[in-house]
Short mmCIF file of C-alpha atoms in Angstrom, two decimals:
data_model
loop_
_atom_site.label_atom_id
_atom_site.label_comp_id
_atom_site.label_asym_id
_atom_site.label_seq_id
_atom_site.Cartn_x
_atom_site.Cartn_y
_atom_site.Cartn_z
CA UNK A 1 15.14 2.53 -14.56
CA UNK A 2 16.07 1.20 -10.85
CA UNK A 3 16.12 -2.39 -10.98
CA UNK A 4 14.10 -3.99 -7.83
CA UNK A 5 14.15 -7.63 -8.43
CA UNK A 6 12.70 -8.93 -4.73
CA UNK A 7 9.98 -6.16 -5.19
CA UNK A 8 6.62 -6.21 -6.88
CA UNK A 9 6.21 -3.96 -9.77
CA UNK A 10 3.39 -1.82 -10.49
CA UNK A 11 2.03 -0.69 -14.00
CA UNK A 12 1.74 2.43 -15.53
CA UNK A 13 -0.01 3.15 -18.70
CA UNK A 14 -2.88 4.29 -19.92
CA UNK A 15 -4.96 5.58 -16.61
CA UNK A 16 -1.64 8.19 -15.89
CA UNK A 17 -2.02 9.22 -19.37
CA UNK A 18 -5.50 10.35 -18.62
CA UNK A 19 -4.62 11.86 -15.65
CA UNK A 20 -1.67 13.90 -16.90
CA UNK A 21 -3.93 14.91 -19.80
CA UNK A 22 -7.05 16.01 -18.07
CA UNK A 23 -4.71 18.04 -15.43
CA UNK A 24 -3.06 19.56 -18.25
CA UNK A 25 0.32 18.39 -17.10
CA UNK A 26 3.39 17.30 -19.57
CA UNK A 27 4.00 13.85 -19.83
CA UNK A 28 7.97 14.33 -20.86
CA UNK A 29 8.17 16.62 -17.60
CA UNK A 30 6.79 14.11 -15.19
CA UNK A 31 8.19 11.27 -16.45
CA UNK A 32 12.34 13.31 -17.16
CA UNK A 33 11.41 14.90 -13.38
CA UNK A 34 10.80 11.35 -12.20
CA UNK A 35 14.33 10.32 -14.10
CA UNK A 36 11.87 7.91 -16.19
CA UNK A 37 11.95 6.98 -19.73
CA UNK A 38 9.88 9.19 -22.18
CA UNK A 39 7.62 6.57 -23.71
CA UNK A 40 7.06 4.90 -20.41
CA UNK A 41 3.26 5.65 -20.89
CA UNK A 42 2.77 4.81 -24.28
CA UNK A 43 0.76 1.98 -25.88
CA UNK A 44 -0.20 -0.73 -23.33
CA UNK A 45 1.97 1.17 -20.68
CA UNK A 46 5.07 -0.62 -18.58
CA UNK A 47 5.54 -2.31 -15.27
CA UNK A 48 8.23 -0.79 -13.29
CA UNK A 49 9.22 -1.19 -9.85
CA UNK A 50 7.99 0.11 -6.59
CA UNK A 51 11.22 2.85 -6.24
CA UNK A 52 9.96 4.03 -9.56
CA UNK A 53 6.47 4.08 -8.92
CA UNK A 54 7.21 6.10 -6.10
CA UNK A 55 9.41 8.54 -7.71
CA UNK A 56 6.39 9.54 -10.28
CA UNK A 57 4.12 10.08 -7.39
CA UNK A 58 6.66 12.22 -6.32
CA UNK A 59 7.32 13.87 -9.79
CA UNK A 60 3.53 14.36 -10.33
CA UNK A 61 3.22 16.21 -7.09
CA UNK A 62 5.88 18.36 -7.85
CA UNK A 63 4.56 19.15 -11.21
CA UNK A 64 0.67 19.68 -10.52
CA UNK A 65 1.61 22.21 -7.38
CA UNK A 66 -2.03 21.34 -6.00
CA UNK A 67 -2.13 20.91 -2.55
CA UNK A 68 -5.71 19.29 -3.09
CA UNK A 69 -4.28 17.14 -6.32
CA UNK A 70 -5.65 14.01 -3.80
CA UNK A 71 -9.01 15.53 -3.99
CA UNK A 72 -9.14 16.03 -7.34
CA UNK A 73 -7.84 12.60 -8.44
CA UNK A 74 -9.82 10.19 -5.59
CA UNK A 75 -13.17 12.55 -7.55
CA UNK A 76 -12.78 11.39 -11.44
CA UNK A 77 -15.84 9.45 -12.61
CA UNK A 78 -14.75 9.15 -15.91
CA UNK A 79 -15.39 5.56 -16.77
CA UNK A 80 -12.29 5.40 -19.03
CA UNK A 81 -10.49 5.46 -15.05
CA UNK A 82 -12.07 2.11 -13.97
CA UNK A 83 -10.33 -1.04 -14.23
CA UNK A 84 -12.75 -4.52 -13.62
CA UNK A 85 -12.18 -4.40 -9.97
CA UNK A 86 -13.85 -1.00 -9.53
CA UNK A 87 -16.67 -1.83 -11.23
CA UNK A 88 -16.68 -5.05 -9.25
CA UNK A 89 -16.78 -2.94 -5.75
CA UNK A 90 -19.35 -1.09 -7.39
CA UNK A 91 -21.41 -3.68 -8.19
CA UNK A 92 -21.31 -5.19 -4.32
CA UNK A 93 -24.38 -4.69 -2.24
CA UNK A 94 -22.42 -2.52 0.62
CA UNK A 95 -19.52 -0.75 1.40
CA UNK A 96 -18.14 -3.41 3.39
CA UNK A 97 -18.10 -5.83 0.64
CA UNK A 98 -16.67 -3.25 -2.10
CA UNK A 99 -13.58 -3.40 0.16
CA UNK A 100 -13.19 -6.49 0.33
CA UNK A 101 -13.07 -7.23 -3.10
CA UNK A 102 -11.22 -4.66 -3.89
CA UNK A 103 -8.70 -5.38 -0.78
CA UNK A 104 -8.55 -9.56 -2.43
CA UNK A 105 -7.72 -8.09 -5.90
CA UNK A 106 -5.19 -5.23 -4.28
CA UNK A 107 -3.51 -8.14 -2.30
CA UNK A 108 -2.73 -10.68 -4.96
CA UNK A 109 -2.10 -8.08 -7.58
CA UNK A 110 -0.78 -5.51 -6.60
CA UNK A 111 2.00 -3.91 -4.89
CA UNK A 112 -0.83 -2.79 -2.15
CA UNK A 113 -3.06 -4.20 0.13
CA UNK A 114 -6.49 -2.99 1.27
CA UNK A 115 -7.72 -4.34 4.81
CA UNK A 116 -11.40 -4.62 6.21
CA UNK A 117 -11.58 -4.89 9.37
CA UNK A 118 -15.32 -5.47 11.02
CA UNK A 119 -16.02 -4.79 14.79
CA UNK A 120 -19.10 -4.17 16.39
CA UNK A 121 -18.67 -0.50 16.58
CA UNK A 122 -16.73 0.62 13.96
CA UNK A 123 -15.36 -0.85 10.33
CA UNK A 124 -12.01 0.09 9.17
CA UNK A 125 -10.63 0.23 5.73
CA UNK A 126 -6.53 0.53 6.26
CA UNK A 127 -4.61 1.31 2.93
CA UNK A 128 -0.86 -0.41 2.85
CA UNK A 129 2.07 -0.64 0.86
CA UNK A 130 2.77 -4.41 0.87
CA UNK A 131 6.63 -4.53 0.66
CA UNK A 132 7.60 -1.03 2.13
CA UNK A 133 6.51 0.74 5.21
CA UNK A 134 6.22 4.00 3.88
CA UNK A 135 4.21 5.53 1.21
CA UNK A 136 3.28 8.96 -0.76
CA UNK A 137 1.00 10.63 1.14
CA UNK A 138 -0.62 12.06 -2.14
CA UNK A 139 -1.11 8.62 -2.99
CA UNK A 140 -2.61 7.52 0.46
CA UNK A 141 -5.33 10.53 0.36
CA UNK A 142 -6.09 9.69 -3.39
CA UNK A 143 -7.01 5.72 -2.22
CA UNK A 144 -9.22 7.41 0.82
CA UNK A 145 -10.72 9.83 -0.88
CA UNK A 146 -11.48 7.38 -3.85
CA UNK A 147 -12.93 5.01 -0.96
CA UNK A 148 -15.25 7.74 0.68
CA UNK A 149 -15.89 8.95 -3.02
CA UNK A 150 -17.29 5.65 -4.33
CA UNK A 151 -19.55 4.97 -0.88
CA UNK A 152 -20.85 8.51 -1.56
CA UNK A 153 -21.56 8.11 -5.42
CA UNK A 154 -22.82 4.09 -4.61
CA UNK A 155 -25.72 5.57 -1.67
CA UNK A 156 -26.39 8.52 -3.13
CA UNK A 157 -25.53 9.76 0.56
CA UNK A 158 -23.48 11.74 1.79
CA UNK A 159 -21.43 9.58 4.41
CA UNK A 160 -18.90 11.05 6.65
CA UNK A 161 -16.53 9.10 8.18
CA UNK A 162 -15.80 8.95 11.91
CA UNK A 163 -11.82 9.05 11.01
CA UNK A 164 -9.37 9.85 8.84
CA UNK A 165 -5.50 9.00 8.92
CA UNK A 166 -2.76 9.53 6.98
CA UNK A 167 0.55 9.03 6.69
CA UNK A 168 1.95 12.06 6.81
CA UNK A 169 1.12 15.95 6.55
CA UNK A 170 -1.13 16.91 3.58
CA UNK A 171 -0.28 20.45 2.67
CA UNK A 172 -4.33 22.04 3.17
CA UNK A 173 -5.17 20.04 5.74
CA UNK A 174 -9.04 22.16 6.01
CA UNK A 175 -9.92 21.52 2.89
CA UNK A 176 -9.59 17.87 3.11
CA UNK A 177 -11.50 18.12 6.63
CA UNK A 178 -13.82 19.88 4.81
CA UNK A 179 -14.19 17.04 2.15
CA UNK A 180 -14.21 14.26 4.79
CA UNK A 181 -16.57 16.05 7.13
CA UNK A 182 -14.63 14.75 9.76
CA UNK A 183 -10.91 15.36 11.26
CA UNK A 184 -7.68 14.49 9.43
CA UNK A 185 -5.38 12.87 11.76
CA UNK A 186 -1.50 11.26 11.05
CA UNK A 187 -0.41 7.77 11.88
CA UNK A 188 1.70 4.63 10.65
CA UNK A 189 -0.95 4.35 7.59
CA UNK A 190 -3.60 5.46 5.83
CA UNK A 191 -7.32 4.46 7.17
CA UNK A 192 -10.50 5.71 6.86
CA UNK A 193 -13.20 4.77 9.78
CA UNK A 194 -16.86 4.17 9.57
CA UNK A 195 -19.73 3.65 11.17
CA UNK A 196 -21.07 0.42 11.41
CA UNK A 197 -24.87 1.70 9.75
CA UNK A 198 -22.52 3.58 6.89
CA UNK A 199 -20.06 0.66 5.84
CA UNK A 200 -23.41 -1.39 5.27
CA UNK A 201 -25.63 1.01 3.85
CA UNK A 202 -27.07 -0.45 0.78
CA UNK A 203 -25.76 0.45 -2.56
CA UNK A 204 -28.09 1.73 -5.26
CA UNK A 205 -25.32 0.33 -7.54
CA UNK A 206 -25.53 -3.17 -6.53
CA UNK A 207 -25.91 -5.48 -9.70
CA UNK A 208 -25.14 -9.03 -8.87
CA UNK A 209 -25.31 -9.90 -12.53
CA UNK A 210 -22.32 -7.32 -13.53
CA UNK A 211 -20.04 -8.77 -11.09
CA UNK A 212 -20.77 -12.21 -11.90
CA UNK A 213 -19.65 -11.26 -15.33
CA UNK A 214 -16.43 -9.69 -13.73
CA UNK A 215 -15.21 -12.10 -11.20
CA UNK A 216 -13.90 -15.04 -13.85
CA UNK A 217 -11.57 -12.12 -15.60
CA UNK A 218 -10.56 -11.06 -12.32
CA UNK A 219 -9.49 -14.29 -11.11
CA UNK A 220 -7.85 -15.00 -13.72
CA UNK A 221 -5.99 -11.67 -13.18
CA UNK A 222 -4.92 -12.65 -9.50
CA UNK A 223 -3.36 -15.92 -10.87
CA UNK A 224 -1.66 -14.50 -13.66
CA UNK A 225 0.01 -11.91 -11.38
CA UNK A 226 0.73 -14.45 -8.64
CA UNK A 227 3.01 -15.92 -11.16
CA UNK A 228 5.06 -12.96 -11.66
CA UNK A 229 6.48 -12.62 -7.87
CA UNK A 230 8.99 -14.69 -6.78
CA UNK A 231 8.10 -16.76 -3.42
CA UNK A 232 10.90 -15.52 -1.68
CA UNK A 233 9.31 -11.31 -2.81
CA UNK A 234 5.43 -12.96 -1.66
CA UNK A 235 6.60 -13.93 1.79
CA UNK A 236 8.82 -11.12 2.48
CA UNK A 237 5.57 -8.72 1.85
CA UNK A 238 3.74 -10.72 3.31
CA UNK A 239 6.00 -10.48 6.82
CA UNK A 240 6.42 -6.68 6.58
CA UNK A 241 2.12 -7.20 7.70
CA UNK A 242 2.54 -9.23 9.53
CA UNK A 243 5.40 -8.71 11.66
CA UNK A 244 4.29 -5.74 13.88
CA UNK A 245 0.82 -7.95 14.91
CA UNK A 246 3.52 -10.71 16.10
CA UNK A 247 2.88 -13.01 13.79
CA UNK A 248 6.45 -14.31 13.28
CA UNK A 249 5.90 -18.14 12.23
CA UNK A 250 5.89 -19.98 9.04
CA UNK A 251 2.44 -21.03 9.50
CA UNK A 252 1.15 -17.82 9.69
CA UNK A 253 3.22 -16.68 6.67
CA UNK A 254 1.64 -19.74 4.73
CA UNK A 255 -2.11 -19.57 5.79
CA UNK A 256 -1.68 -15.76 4.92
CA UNK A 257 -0.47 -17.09 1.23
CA UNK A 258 -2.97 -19.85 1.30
CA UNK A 259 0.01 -22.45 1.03
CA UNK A 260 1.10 -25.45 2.47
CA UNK A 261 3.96 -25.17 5.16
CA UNK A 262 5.64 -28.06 2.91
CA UNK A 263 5.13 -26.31 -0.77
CA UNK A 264 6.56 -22.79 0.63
CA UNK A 265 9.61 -24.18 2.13
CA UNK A 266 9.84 -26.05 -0.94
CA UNK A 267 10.00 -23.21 -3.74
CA UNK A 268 12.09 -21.16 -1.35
CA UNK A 269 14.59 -24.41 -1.71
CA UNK A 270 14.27 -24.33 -5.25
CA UNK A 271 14.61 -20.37 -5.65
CA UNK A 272 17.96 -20.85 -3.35
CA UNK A 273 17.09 -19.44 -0.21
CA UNK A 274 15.50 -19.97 3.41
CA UNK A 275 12.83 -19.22 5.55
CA UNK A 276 15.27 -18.19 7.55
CA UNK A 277 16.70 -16.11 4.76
CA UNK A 278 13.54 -14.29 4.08
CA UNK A 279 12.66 -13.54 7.86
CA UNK A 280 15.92 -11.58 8.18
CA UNK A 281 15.53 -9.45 5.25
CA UNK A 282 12.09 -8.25 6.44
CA UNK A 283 13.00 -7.90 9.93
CA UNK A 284 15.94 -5.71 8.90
CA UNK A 285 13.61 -3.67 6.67
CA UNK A 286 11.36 -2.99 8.96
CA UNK A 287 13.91 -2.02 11.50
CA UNK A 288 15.52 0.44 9.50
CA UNK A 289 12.21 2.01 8.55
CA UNK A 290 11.06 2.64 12.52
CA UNK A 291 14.61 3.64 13.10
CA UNK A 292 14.56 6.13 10.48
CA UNK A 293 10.85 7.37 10.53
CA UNK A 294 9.95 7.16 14.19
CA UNK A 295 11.49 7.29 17.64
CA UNK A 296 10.50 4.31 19.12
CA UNK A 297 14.03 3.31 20.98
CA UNK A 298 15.18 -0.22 20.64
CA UNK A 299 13.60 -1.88 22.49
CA UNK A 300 10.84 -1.21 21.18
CA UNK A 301 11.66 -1.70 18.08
CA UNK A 302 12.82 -5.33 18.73
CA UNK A 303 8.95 -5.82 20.44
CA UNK A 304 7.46 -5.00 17.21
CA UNK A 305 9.76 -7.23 14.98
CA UNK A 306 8.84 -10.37 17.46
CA UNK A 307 12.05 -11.10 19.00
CA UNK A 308 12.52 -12.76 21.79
CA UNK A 309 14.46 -9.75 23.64
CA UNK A 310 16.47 -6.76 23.10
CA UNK A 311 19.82 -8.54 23.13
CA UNK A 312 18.67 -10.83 20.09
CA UNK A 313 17.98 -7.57 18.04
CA UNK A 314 20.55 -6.08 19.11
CA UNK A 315 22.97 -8.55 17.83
CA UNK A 316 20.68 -9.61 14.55
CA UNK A 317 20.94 -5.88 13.71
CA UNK A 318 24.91 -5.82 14.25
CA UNK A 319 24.91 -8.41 11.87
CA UNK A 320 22.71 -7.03 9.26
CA UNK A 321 24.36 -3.71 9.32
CA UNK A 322 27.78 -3.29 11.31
CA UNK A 323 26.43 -1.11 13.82
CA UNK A 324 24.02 -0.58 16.67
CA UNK A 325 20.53 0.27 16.19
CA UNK A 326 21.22 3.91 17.71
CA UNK A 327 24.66 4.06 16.16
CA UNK A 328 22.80 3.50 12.71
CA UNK A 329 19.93 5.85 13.26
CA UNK A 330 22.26 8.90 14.04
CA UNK A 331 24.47 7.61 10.95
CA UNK A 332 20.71 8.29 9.21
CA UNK A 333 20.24 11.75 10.63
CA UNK A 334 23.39 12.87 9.88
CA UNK A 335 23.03 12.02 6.18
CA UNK A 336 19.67 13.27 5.80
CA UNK A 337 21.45 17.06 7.78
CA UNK A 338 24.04 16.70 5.23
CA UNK A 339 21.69 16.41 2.19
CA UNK A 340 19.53 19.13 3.23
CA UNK A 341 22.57 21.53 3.57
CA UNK A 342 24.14 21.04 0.35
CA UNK A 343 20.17 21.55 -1.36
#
């Protein structure tokens, strides 16, 4: 399997066994499609890194040929599916509150991030990958769906959102309009949109008793998993959100960890590296994803990484890379030509 060190990993286990199962897939031809280990899904399962995690998204596509798999999945009530934190987000008294718990557990667990954001006139739920920019967009849909899919089952309503994005193309886009009740659109992530009256429409679920019984195991979940990352991987996925908002500083990179300035600059020390260090590598991450998946010129680019001006990107990416921003990008598009000719 593709080592990943200065990435989170994700597990795998008994949930994709259910899944393969009940979609009458074969396990041996996801996992040899996905160039994974046979008995990567046995017993308690196996962590493995994000590139791999990716790769059986990919290979489960591939194998299920549904271009509504997303609606299928983000659907299964099965309670053998649900992990503590779903029933926790079940248990909450509103929509608005099931994200945010499940968006605290997703964030300090995790290789992804879920993000409420409350305004007067609309609440947003935007689904991330925490240490790369892009992300399945089977994977996306199956998160919204599930979201819309447990505010449904929780009111006993029928809510329709008053957006939907995603991060890419989803092969029938009608029939997920048709699910949503609303249109599909594409953007830099995935998001689903309500209103204000749906994200806090009461759920007939709530039971403040259940998730009192849930939230010691949980937290002890979050801590245990906090100890697995290295600082230098928390920071750097931390940056690649908080980067494009121009948040650039230490501070903000430590109040986002809940850290003191002092005690992060301190276990970067002892892991052998710099602030400094670690605000490179995401910068140059980042700018090789929006050179590669958009065509924002450089400029912009270098506005959305928080330098200072062009000229300073310009010359931090000549350093990171050997070449130009441009120079690189058609160096990209060139490969990619070449790939698809020889397929």
């Amino acid at each position: 399997m593709r080592q990943a060190p200065d990435q989170p990993t994700v597990h795998v286990g008994k949930v994709w066994r259910l899944l393969l199962a009940d979609l009458g897939l074969s396990r041996v031809a996801v996992l040899r499609r996905a160039g994974l280990p046979g008995g990567l899904l046995d017993g308690d399962g196996s962590r493995i890194s994000l590139d791999d995690f990716y790769a059986l998204w990919a290979s489960f596509d591939a194998e299920a040929q549904s271009p509504t798999l997303p609606l299928r999945l983000g659907q299964v009530e099965a309670s053998e599916y649900f992990d503590p934190a779903v029933f926790a987000a079940i248990c909450a008294p509103d929509m608005t509150v099931a994200g945010q718990r499940l968006g605290e557990f997703k964030r300090l667990v995790g290789a992804f991030s879920l993000d409420v954001d409350v305004h007067p006139d609309a609440t947003r739920f935007t689904y991330r990958c925490k240490s790369r920019p892009d992300m399945p967009v089977v994977m996306a849909a199956t998160e919204l769906v599930f979201l819309v899919n447990l505010l449904r089952r929780a009111t006993r309503h029928r809510v329709v959102p008053r957006s939907v994005c995603l991060p890419g193309p989803v092969q029938d886009q009608a029939a997920f309009e048709d699910w949503f009740g609303c249109p599909v659109t594409q953007g830099d992530s995935a998001s689903v949109t309500l209103d204000p009256m749906d994200a806090l429409r009461p759920f007939l679920t709530q039971d403040d008793r259940m998730w009192q019984s849930f939230e010691p195991g949980l937290r002890r979940r979050m801590e245990e998993a906090c100890d697995t990352l290295s600082m230098r991987a928390r920071i750097e996925n931390a940056l690649l959100e908080l980067l494009p908002s121009g948040r650039t500083q230490i501070d903000d990179v430590a109040r986002e960890l809940a850290v003191s300035r002092r005690s992060l600059q301190r276990r970067l020390s002892e892991e052998g590296t710099t602030w400094l260090d670690v605000l490179n590598s995401a910068r140059m991450r980042l700018a090789q994803h929006y050179l590669k998946t958009t065509k924002l010129n450089a400029a912009e680019v270098s506005f959305l990484l928080g330098f200072e001006d062009p000229n300073s990107f310009f010359r931090a990416f000549r350093r990171w890379t050997d070449a130009t921003p441009e120079a690189w990008r058609e160096a990209q598009r060139a490969r990619a030509q070449a790939g698809a000719y020889r397929k």
